[in-house]
Coordinates of C-alpha atoms and ligand atoms in Angstrom, one line a residue:
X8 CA 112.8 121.5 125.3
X9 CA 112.3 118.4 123.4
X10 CA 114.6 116.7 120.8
X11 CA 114.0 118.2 117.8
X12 CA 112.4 116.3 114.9
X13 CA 115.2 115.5 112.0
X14 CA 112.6 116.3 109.5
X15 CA 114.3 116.6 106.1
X16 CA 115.0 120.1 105.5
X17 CA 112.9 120.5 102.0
X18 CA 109.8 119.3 103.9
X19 CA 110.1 122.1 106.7
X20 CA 107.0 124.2 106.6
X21 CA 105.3 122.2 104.4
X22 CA 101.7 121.6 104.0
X23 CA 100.2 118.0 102.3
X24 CA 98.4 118.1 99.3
X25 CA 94.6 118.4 99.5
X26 CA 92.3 120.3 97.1
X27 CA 89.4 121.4 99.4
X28 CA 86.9 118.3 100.2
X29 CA 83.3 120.4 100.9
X30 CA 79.9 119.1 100.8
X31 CA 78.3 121.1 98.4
X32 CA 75.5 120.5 95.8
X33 CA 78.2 120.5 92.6
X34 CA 81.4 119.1 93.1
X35 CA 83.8 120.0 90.2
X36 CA 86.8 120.5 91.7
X37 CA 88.8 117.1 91.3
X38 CA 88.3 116.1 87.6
X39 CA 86.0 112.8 89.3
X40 CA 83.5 111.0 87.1
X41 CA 79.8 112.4 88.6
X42 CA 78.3 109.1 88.0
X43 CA 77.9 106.6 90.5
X44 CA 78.2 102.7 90.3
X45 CA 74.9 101.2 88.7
X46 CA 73.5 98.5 91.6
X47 CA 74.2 95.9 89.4
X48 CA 77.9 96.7 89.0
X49 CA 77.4 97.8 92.9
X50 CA 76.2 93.9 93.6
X51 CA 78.9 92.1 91.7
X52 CA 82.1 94.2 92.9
X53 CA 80.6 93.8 96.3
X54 CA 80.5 90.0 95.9
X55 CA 83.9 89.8 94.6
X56 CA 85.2 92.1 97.6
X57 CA 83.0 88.9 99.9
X58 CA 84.9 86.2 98.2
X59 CA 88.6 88.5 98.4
X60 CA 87.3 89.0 102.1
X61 CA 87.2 85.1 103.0
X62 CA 91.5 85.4 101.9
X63 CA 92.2 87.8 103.9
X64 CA 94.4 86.1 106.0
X65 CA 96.6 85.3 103.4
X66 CA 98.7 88.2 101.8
X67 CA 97.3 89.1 98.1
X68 CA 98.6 87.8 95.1
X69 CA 102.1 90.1 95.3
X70 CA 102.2 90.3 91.0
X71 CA 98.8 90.3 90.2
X72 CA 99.1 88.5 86.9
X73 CA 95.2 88.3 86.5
X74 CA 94.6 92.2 86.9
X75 CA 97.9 93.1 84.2
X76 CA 96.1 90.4 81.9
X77 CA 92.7 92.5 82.1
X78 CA 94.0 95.6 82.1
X79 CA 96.2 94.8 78.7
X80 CA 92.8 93.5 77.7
X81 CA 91.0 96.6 78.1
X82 CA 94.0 98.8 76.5
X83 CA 94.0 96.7 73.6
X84 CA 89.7 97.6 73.0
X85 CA 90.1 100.9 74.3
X86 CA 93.2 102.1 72.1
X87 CA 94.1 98.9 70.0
X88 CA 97.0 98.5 71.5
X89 CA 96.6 94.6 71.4
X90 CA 100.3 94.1 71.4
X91 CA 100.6 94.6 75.0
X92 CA 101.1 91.4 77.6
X93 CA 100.3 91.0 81.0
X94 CA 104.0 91.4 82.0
X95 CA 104.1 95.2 80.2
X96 CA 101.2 96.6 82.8
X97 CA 102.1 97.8 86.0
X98 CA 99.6 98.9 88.8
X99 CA 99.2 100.6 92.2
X100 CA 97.4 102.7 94.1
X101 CA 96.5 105.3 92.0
X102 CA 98.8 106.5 89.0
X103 CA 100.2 108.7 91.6
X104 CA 102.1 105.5 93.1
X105 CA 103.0 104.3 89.9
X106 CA 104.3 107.6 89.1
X107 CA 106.2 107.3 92.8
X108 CA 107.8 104.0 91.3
X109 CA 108.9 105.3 87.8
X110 CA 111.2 108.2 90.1
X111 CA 111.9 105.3 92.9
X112 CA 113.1 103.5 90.1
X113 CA 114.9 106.0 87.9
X114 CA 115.3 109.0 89.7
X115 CA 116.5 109.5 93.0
X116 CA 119.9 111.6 94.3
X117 CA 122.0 113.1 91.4
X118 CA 119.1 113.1 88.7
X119 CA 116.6 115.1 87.5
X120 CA 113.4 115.1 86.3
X121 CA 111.9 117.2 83.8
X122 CA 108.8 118.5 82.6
X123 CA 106.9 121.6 80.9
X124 CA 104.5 123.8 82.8
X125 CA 101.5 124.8 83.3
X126 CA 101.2 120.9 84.7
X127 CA 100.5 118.7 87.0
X128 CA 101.4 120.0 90.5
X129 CA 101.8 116.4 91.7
X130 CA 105.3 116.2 89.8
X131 CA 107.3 118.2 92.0
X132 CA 106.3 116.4 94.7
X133 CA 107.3 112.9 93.3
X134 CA 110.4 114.6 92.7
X135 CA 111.0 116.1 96.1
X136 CA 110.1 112.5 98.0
X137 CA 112.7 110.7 95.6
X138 CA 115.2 113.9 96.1
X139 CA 115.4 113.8 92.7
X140 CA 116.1 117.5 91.0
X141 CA 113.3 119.2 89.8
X142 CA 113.8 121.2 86.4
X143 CA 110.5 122.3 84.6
X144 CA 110.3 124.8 81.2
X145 CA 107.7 126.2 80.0
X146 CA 105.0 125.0 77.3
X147 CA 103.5 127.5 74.6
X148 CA 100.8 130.5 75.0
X149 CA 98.4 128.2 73.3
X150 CA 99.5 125.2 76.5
X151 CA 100.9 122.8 73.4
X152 CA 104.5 122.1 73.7
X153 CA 107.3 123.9 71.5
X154 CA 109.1 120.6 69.9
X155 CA 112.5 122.9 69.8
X156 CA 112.6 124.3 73.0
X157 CA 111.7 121.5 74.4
X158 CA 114.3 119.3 72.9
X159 CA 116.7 121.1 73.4
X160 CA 116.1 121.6 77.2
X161 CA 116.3 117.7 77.2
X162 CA 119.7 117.7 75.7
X163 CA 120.9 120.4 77.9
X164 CA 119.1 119.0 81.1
X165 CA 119.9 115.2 80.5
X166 CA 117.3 114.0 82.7
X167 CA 116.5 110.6 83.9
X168 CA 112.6 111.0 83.9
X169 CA 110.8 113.4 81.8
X170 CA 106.9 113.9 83.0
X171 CA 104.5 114.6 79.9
X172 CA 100.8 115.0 80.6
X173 CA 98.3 114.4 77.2
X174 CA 95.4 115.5 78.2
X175 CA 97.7 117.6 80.3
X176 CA 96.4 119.3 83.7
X177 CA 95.0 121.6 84.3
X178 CA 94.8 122.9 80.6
X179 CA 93.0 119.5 78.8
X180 CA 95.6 119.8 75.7
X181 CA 97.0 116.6 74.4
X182 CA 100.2 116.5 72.1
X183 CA 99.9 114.9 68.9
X184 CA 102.1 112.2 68.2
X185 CA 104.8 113.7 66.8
X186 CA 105.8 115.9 70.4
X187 CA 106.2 112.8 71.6
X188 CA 107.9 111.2 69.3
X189 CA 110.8 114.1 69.0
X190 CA 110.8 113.5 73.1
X191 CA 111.1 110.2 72.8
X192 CA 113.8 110.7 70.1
X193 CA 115.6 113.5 72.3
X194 CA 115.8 111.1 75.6
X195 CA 116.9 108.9 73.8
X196 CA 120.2 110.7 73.4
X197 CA 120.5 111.4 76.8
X198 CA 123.7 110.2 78.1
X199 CA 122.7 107.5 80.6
X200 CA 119.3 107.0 79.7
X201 CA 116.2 108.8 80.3
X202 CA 112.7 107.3 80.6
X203 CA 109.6 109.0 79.1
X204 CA 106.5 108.9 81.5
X205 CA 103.0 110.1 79.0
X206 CA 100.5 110.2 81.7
X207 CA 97.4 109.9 80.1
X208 CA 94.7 110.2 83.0
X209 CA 91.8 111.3 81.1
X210 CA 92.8 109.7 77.8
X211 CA 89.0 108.0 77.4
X212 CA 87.8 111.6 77.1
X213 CA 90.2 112.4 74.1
X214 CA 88.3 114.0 71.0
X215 CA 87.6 111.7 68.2
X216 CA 91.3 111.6 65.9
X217 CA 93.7 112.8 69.1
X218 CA 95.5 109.3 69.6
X219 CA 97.1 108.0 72.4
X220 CA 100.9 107.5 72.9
X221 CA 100.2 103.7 73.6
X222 CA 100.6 103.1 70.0
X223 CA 104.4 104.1 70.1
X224 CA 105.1 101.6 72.9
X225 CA 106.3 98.7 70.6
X226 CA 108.9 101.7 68.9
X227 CA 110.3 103.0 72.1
X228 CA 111.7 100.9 74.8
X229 CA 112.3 103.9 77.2
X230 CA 108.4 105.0 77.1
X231 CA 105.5 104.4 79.5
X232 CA 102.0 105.6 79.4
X233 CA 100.1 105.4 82.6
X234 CA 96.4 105.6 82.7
X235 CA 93.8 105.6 85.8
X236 CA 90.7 104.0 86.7
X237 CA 90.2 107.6 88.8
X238 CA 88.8 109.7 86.3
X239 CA 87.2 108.1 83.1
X240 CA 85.9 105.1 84.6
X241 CA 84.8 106.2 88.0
X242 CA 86.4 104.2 90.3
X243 CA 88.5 107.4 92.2
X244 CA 87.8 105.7 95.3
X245 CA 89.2 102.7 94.6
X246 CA 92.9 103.9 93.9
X247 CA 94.0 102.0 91.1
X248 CA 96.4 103.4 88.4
X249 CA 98.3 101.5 85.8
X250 CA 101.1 102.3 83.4
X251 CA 101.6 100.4 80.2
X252 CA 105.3 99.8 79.4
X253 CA 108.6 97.3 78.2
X254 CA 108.7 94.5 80.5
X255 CA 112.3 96.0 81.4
X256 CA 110.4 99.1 82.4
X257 CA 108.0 97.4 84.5
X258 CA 110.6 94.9 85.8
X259 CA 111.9 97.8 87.4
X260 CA 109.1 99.5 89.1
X261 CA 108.7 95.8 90.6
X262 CA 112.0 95.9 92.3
X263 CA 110.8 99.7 94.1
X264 CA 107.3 98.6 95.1
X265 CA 106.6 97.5 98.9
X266 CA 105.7 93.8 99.3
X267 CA 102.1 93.4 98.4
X268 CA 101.3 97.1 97.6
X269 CA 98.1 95.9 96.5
X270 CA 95.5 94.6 98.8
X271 CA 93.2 92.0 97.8
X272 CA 90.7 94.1 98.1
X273 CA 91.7 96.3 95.3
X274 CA 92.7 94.1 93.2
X275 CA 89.2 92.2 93.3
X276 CA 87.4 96.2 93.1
X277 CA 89.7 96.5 89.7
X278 CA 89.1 93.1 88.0
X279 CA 85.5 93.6 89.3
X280 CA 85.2 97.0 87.7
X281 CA 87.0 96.2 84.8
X282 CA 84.2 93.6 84.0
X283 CA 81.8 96.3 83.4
X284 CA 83.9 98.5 81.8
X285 CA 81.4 99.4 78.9
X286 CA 78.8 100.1 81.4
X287 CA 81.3 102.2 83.7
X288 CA 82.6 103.7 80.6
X289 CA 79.4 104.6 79.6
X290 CA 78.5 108.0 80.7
X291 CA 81.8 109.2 78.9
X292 CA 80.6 110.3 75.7
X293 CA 77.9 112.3 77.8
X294 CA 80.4 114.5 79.4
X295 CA 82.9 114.5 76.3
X296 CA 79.7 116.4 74.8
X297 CA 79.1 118.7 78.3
X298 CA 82.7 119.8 78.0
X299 CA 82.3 120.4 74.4
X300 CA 78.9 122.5 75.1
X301 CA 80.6 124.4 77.8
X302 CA 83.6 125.2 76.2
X303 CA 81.4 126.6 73.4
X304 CA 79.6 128.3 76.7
X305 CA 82.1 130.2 78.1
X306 CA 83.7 131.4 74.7
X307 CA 80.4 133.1 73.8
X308 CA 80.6 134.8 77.0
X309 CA 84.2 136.7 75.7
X310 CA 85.8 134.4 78.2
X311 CA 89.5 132.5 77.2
X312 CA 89.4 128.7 76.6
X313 CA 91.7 126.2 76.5
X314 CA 91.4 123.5 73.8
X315 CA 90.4 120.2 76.3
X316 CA 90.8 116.7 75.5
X317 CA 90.1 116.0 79.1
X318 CA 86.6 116.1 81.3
X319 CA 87.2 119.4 82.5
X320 CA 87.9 122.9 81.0
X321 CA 90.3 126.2 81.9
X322 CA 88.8 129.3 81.2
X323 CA 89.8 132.6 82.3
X324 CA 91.1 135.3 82.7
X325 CA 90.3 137.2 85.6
X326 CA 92.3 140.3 87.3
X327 CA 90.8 138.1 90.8
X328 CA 90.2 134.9 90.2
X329 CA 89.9 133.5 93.9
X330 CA 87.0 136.3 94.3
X331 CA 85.4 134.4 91.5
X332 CA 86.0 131.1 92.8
X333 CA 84.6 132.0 96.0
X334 CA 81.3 133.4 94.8
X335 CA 80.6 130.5 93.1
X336 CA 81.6 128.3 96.3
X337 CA 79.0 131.0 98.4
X338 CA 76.4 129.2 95.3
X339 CA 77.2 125.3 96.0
X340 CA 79.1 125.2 93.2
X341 CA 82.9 124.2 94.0
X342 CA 85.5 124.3 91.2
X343 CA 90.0 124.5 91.2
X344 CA 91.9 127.8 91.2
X345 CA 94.7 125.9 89.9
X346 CA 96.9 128.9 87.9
X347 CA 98.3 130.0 85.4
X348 CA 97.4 133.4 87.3
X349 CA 93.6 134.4 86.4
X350 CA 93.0 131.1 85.2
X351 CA 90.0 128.4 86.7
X352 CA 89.4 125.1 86.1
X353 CA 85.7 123.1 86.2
X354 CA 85.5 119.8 85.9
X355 CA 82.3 118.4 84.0
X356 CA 79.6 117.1 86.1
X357 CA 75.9 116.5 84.8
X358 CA 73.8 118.3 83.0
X359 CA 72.3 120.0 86.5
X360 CA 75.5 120.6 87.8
X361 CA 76.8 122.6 84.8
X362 CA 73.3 124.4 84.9
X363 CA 74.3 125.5 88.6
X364 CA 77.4 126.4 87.4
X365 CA 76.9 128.8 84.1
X366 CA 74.2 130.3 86.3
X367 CA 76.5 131.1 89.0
X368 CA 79.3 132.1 86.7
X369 CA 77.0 134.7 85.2
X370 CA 76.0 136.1 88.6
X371 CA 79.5 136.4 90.2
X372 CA 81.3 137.4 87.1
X373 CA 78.7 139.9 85.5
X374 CA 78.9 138.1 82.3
Ligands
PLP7 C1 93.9 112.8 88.4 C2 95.2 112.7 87.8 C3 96.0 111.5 87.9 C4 95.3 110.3 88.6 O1 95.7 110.1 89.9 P1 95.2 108.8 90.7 O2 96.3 108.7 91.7 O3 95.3 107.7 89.7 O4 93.9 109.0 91.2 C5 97.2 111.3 87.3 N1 97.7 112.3 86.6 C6 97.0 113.5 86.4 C7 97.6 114.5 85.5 C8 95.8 113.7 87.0 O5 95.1 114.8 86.8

């Protein structure tokens, strides 16, 4: 017999995260931006990755000064939040790491983290890695979030990290100001401390008049947005998320981070990409008007919508949803049986891809 493996006993059985990777004609299963690079912004990332390259034998730049600075920069166009400095952006390999910091940093043994489902099914796992306790309740019917309830879950809770998603996954709604603000106020009161975490992935897709919690920063000491360059800005491959925060915040998250988390190479991808933000950003008002359409779509077909801030939508519901998801898979056209039960999610792709997917909708679903 050989030794057995001391794996820790809440990962036994366990399987890794992985939403299905297939090569099919319409990929709208991961919320990714369907437009590629333009060869000019191809050329001049790939000559900034050249001139990284030549480095290489040094380690990168361990606090990556330059890449906060531009990423405050964008913040401050995209959201006028021009308050923010270089020293209140933090950065990693995807706003999953970042998110792995915040409970590195302020979870851990004996705390808890807290958030409202349907969400994210990533939190739970940042939870279990830090062994920090898990407590989730429950948002609304409509997916917004009950201010009362969820107050006073936080004061009966006290946790150290409470997870909010605006545009939340997988149902797209963003909280107005004001949820956050009575979070903000309730951790706030929490015995210890607790840090607010409003992870704003697909906050460039936001309708016109839903803010962004970046303009509360300067109020609240204990709050952090974190953004990504995954969604919005196409750039999924090149794993860089960010988080927006006080200095004491991010001072933090600096003490929990491996030496040199982020290579050279990523950092020159990000400052490169952040150049052509505009022209990145372009194609985002096209698919803020595809999700509008198909919302629009789906609800004159008798189906349930979510409201969606976010590039994708949540419609539903059906008695069997996988057999739906299946059929459209048999068509090329891939999308995320992510629950509530009877619930699917698309993500918007272009125009053609959304063409293949209300036709195969209509075939596998009778509608
Ligand atoms: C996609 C997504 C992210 C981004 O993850 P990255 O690691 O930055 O690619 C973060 N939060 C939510 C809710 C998401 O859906």
């Amino acid at each position: 017999m050989p030794a057995p493996l001391p794996l820790r006993p809440e990962l036994r059985g366990l399987e890794p995260y992985g939403a299905p990777q297939l090569d099919v004609p319409a990929r709208l299963n991961v919320n990714e931006n369907p437009y590629p690079p333009s060869e000019t912004v191809v050329a001049d990332i790939t000559a900034r990755v050249a001139a990284a390259v030549r480095g290489l034998n040094r380690y990168p730049d361990r606090d990556f000064l330059d890449l906060r600075a531009d990423l405050a920069a964008y913040l401050a166009g995209e959201s006028g939040a021009d308050f923010l400095t270089a020293e209140q952006i933090w950065a990693a390999n995807g706003s999953n790491e970042v998110m792995l910091h915040v409970l590195q940093a302020f979870g851990g043994p004996g705390r808890t983290a807290l958030s409202f489902a349907p969400t994210y099914s990533m939190y739970p796992e940042y939870a279990r890695d830090t062994s920090t306790e898990w407590v989730v309740g429950r948002r609304a019917e409509d997916f917004t979030l009950d201010i009362g309830p969820a107050v006073a879950m936080i004061a009966e809770v006290r946790p150290s990290v409470i997870l909010l998603a605006s545009p939340n996954n997988p149902t797209g709604t963003a909280l107005p100001l004001e949820a956050v603000e009575a979070v903000a106020d309730a951790a706030a009161e929490v015995p210890g401390g607790a840090v607010v975490v409003v992870d704003e992935a697909y906050a460039e897709f936001r309708r016109t008049g839903t803010p962004s919690a970046l303009a509360l920063l300067p109020r609240y000491p204990h709050l952090a947005v974190s953004r990504t360059m995954s969604k919005a800005f196409a750039l999924a491959g090149g794993r860089v998320g960010y988080l927006a925060a006080a200095p004491e915040i991010v001072d933090a998250l600096r003490v929990v981070r491996l030496p040199y988390h982020l290579s050279a190479v990523t950092q020159a991808v990000a400052r490169g990409a952040l150049a052509h933000a505009d022209e990145l950003l372009a194609q985002v008002d096209t698919l803020r008007t595809e999700r509008d359409a198909t919302v629009a779509w789906l609800a004159s077909r008798g189906l349930r919508v979510a409201d969606t801030d976010a590039n994708f939508v949540l419609f539903g519901t059906f008695d069997d949803g996988h057999t739906i998801w299946r059929g459209l898979l048999e068509r090329g056209v891939l999308i995320r049986e992510t629950g509530p039960d009877g619930w699917l999610r698309v993500s918007i792709g272009t125009p053609a891809e959304m063409t293949a997917f209300r036709d195969a909708l209509v075939e596998v679903a009778g509608l």
